[in-house]
mmCIF file of C-alpha atoms in Angstrom:
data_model
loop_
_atom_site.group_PDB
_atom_site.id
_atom_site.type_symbol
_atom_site.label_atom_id
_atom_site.label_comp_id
_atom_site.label_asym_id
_atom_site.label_seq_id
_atom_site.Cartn_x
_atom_site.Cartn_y
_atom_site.Cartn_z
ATOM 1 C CA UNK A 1 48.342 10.067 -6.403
ATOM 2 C CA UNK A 2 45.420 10.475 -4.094
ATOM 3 C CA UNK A 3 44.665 7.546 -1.794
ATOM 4 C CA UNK A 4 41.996 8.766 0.289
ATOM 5 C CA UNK A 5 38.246 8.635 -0.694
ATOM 6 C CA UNK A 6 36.436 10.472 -3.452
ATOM 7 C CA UNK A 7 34.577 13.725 -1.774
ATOM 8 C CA UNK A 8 31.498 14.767 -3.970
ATOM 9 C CA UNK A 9 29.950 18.403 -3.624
ATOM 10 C CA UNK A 10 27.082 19.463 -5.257
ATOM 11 C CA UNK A 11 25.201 22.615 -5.306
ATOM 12 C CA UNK A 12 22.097 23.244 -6.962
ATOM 13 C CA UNK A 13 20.458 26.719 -7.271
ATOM 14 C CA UNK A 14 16.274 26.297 -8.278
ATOM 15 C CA UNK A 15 14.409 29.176 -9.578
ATOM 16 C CA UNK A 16 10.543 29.681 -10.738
ATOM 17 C CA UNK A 17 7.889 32.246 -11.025
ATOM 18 C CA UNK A 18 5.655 32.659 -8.104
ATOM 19 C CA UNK A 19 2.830 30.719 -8.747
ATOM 20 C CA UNK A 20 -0.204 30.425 -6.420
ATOM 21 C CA UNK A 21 -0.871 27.772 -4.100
ATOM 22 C CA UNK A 22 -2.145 24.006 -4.793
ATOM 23 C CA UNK A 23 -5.364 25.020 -3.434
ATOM 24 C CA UNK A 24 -5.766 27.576 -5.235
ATOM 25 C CA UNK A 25 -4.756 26.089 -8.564
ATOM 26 C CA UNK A 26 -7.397 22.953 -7.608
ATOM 27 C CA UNK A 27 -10.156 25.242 -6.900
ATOM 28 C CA UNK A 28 -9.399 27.112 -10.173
ATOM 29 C CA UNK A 29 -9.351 23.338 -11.943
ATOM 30 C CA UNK A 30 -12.863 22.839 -10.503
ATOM 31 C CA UNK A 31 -14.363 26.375 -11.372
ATOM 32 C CA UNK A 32 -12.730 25.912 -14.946
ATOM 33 C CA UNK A 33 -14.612 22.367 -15.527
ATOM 34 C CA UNK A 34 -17.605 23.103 -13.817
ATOM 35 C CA UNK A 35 -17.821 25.720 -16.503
ATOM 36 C CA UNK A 36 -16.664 24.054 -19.460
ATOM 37 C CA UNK A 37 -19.513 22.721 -22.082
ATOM 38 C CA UNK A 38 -17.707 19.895 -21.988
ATOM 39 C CA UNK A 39 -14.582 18.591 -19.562
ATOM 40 C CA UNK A 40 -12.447 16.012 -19.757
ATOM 41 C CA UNK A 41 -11.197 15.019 -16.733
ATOM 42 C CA UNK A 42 -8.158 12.413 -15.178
ATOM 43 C CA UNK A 43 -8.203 11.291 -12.211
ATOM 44 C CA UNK A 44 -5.248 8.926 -11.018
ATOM 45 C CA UNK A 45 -3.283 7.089 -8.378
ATOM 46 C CA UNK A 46 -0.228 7.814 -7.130
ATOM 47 C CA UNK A 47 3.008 5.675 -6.482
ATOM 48 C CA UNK A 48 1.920 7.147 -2.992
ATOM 49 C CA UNK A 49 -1.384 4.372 -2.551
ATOM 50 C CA UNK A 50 -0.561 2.255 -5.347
ATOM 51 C CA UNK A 51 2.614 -0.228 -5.956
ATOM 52 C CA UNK A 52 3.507 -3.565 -6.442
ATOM 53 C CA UNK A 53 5.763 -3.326 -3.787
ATOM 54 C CA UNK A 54 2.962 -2.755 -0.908
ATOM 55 C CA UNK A 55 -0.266 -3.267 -0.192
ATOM 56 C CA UNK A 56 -3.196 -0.424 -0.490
ATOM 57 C CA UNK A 57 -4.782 0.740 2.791
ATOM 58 C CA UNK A 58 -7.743 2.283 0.624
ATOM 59 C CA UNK A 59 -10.230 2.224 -2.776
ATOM 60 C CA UNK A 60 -10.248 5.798 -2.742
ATOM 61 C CA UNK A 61 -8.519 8.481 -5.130
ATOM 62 C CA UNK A 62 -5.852 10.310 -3.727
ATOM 63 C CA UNK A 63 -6.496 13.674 -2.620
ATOM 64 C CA UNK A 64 -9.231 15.901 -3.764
ATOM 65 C CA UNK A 65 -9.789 14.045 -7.253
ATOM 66 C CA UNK A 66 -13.465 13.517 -6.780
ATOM 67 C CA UNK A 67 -14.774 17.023 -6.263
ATOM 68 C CA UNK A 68 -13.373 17.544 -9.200
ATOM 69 C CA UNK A 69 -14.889 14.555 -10.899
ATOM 70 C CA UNK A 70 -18.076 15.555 -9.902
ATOM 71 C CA UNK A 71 -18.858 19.396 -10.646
ATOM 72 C CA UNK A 72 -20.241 19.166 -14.212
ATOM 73 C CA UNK A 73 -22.625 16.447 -15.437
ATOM 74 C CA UNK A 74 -20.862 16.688 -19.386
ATOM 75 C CA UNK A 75 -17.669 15.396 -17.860
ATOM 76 C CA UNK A 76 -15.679 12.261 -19.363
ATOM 77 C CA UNK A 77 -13.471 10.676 -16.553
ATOM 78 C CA UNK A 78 -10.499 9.078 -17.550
ATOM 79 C CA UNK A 79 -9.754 7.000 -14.752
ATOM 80 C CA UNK A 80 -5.570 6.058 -14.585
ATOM 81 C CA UNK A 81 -5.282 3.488 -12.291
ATOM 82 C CA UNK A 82 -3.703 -0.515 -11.762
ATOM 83 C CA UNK A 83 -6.537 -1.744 -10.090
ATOM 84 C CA UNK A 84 -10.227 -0.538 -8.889
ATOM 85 C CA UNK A 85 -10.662 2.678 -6.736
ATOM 86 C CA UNK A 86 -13.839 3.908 -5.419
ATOM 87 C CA UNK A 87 -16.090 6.074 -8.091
ATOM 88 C CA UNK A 88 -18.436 7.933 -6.330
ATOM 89 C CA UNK A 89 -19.809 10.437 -8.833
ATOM 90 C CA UNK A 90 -19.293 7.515 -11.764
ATOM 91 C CA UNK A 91 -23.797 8.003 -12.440
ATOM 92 C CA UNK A 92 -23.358 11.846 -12.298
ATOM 93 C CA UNK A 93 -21.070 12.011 -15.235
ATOM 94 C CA UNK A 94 -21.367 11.203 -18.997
ATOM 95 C CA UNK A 95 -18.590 8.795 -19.293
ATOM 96 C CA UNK A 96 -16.282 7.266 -17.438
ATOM 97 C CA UNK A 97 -13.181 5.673 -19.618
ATOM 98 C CA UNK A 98 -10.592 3.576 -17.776
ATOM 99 C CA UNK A 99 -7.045 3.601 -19.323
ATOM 100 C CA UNK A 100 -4.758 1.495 -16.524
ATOM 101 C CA UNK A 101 -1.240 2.296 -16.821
ATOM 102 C CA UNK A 102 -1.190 2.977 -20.282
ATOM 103 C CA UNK A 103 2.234 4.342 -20.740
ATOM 104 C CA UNK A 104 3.820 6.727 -23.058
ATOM 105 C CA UNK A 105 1.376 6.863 -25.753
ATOM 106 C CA UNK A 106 -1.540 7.492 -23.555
ATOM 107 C CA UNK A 107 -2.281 10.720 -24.801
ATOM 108 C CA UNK A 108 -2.255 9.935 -28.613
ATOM 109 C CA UNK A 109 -4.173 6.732 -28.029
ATOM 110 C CA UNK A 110 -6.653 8.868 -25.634
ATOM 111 C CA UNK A 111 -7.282 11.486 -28.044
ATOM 112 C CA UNK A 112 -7.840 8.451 -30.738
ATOM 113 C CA UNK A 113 -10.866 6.938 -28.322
ATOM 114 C CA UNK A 114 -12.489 10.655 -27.009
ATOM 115 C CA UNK A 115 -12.554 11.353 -30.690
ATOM 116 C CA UNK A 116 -14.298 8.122 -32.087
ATOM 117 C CA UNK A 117 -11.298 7.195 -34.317
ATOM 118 C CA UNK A 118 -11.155 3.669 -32.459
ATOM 119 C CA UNK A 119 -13.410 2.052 -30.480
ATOM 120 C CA UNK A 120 -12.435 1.374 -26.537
ATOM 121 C CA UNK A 121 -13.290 -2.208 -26.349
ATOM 122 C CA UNK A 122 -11.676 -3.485 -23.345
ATOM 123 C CA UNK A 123 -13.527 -5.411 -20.573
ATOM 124 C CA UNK A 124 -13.168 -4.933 -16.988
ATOM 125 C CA UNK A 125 -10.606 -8.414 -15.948
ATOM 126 C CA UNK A 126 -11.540 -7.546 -12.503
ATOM 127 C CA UNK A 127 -14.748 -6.400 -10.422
ATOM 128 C CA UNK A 128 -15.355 -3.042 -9.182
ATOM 129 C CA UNK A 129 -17.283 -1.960 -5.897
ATOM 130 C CA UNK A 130 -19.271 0.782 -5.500
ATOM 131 C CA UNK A 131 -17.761 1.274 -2.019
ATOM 132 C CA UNK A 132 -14.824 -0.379 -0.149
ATOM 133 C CA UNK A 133 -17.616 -2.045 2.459
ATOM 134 C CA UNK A 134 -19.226 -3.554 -0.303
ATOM 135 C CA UNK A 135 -16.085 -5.362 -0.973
ATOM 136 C CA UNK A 136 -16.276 -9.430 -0.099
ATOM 137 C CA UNK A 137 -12.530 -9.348 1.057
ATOM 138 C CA UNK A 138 -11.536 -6.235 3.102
ATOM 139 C CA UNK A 139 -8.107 -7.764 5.142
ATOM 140 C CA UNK A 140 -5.797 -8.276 2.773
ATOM 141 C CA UNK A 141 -2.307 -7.357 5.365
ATOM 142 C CA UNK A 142 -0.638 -9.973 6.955
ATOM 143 C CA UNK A 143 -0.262 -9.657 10.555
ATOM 144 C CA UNK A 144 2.922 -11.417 11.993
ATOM 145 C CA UNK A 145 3.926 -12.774 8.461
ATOM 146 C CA UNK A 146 0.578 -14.749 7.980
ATOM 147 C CA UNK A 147 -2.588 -13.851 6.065
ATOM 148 C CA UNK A 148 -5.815 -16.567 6.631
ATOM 149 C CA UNK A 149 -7.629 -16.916 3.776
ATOM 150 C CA UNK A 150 -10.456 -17.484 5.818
ATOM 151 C CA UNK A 151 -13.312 -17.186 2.865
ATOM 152 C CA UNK A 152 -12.628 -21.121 1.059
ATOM 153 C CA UNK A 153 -14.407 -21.125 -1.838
ATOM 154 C CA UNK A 154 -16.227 -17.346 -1.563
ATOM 155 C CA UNK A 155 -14.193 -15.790 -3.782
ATOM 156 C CA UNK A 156 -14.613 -14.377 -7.098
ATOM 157 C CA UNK A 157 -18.431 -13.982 -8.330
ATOM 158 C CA UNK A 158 -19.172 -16.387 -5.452
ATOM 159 C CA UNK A 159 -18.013 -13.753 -2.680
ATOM 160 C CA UNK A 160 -20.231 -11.402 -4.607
ATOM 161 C CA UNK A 161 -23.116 -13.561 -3.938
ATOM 162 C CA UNK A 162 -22.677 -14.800 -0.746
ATOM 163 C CA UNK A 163 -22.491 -10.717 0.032
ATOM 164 C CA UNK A 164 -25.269 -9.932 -1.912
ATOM 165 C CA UNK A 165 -23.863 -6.496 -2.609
ATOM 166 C CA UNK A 166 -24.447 -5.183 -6.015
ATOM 167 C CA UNK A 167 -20.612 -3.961 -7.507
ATOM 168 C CA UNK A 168 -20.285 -0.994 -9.512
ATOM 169 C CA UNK A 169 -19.017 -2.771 -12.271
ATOM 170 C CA UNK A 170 -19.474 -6.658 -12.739
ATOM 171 C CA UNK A 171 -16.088 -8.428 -14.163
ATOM 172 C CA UNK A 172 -15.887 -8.333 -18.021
ATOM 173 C CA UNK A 173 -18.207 -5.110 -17.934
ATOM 174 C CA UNK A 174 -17.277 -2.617 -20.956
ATOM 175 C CA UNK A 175 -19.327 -0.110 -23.204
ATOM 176 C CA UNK A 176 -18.898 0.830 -26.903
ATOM 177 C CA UNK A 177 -19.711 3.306 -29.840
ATOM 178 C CA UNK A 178 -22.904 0.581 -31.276
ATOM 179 C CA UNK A 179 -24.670 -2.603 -30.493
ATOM 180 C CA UNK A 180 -23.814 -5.975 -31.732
ATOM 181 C CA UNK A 181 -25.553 -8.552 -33.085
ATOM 182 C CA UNK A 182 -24.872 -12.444 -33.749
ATOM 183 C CA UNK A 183 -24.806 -14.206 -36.694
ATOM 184 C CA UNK A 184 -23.546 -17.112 -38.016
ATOM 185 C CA UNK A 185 -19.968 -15.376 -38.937
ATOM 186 C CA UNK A 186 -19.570 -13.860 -35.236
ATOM 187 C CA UNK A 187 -20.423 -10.625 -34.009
ATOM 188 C CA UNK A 188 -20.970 -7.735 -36.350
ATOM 189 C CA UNK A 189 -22.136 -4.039 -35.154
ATOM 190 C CA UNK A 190 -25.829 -3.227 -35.761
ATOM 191 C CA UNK A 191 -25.650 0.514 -35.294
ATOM 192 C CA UNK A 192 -23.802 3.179 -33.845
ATOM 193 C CA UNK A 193 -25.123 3.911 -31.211
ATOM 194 C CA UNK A 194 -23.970 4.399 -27.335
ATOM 195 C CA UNK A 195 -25.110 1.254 -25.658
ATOM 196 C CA UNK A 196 -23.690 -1.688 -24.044
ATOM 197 C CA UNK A 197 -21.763 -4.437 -26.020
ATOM 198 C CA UNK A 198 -22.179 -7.869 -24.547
#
């Protein structure tokens, strides 16, 4: 019987093809959609800017997301993402669709909204600026244990106006597939077209 502790050793051996560089696989990404009739394009954060666990030290996409974003006006972002992030290029593209965190079935349910077979009705539970400045409340880190929340009442739509910055999306903003109208049973589409749903 052996009385000592358990020793572990573990060797791993990794092989794949040679593949080129993330560079040049981005800039390939970019030439590809730029030259697509069409592209469909996902832009994300990481578990890098994003957590629960921390605090984010910026609105902005990770990495080189919004060059690509931006190279061909018949693009349809798909933004993944827990809370707002910065969308430069979001009136230089057709579409921009934001899915959250939406799991395992994001691509079946994705392909079921890009397609028209349901109808992406969320609203916005939170408002989105068009720039990190424009944002009301900028220090959110506690310094020695201790975050002042020095703006009272501002907060919310109030901060907004106070500010008078303009967001980039208001909170409860959304788009659908047709227009609605009001009647005396509740809201029933009008048409199908692209516009605003209130």
């Amino acid at each position: 019987m052996f009385d000592g502790p358990m020793v572990w050793v573990q060797f791993g051996l990794g092989h794949a093809e040679p593949s080129d560089s993330p560079d040049a696989e981005f800039d390939q990404a970019v030439a590809t959609a730029a030259e697509a009739d069409i592209a469909i394009v996902v832009v994300a954060t990481t578990e890098d800017v994003e957590s629960e666990g921390f605090d984010r030290k910026t609105l902005e996409l990770p990495g080189r997301q919004n060059e690509l974003a931006a190279v061909n006006p018949h693009t349809v972002v798909v933004v993944n993402a827990g809370s707002p992030v910065e969308l430069p290029w979001a009136e230089d593209v057709a579409a921009v669709l934001l899915t959250w965190f939406p799991g395992q079935e994001c691509g079946a349910a994705l392909a079921d909204v890009l397609l028209g077979a349901h109808e992406p009705g969320g609203r916005l539970p939170t408002t989105w600026p068009a720039r990190k400045e424009n944002s009301p409340v900028l220090r959110v880190t506690p310094t020695d244990g201790a975050l002042a929340y020095e703006e009272s009442i501002f907060v919310g739509y109030r901060a907004w106006e106070k500010t008078g910055a303009e967001p980039r999306y208001w909170f409860g903003h959304g788009l659908g597939y047709t227009t609605w109208e009001y009647l005396s049973g509740g809201f029933v589409p009008s048409d199908a077209s692209c516009v605003r749903s209130p």
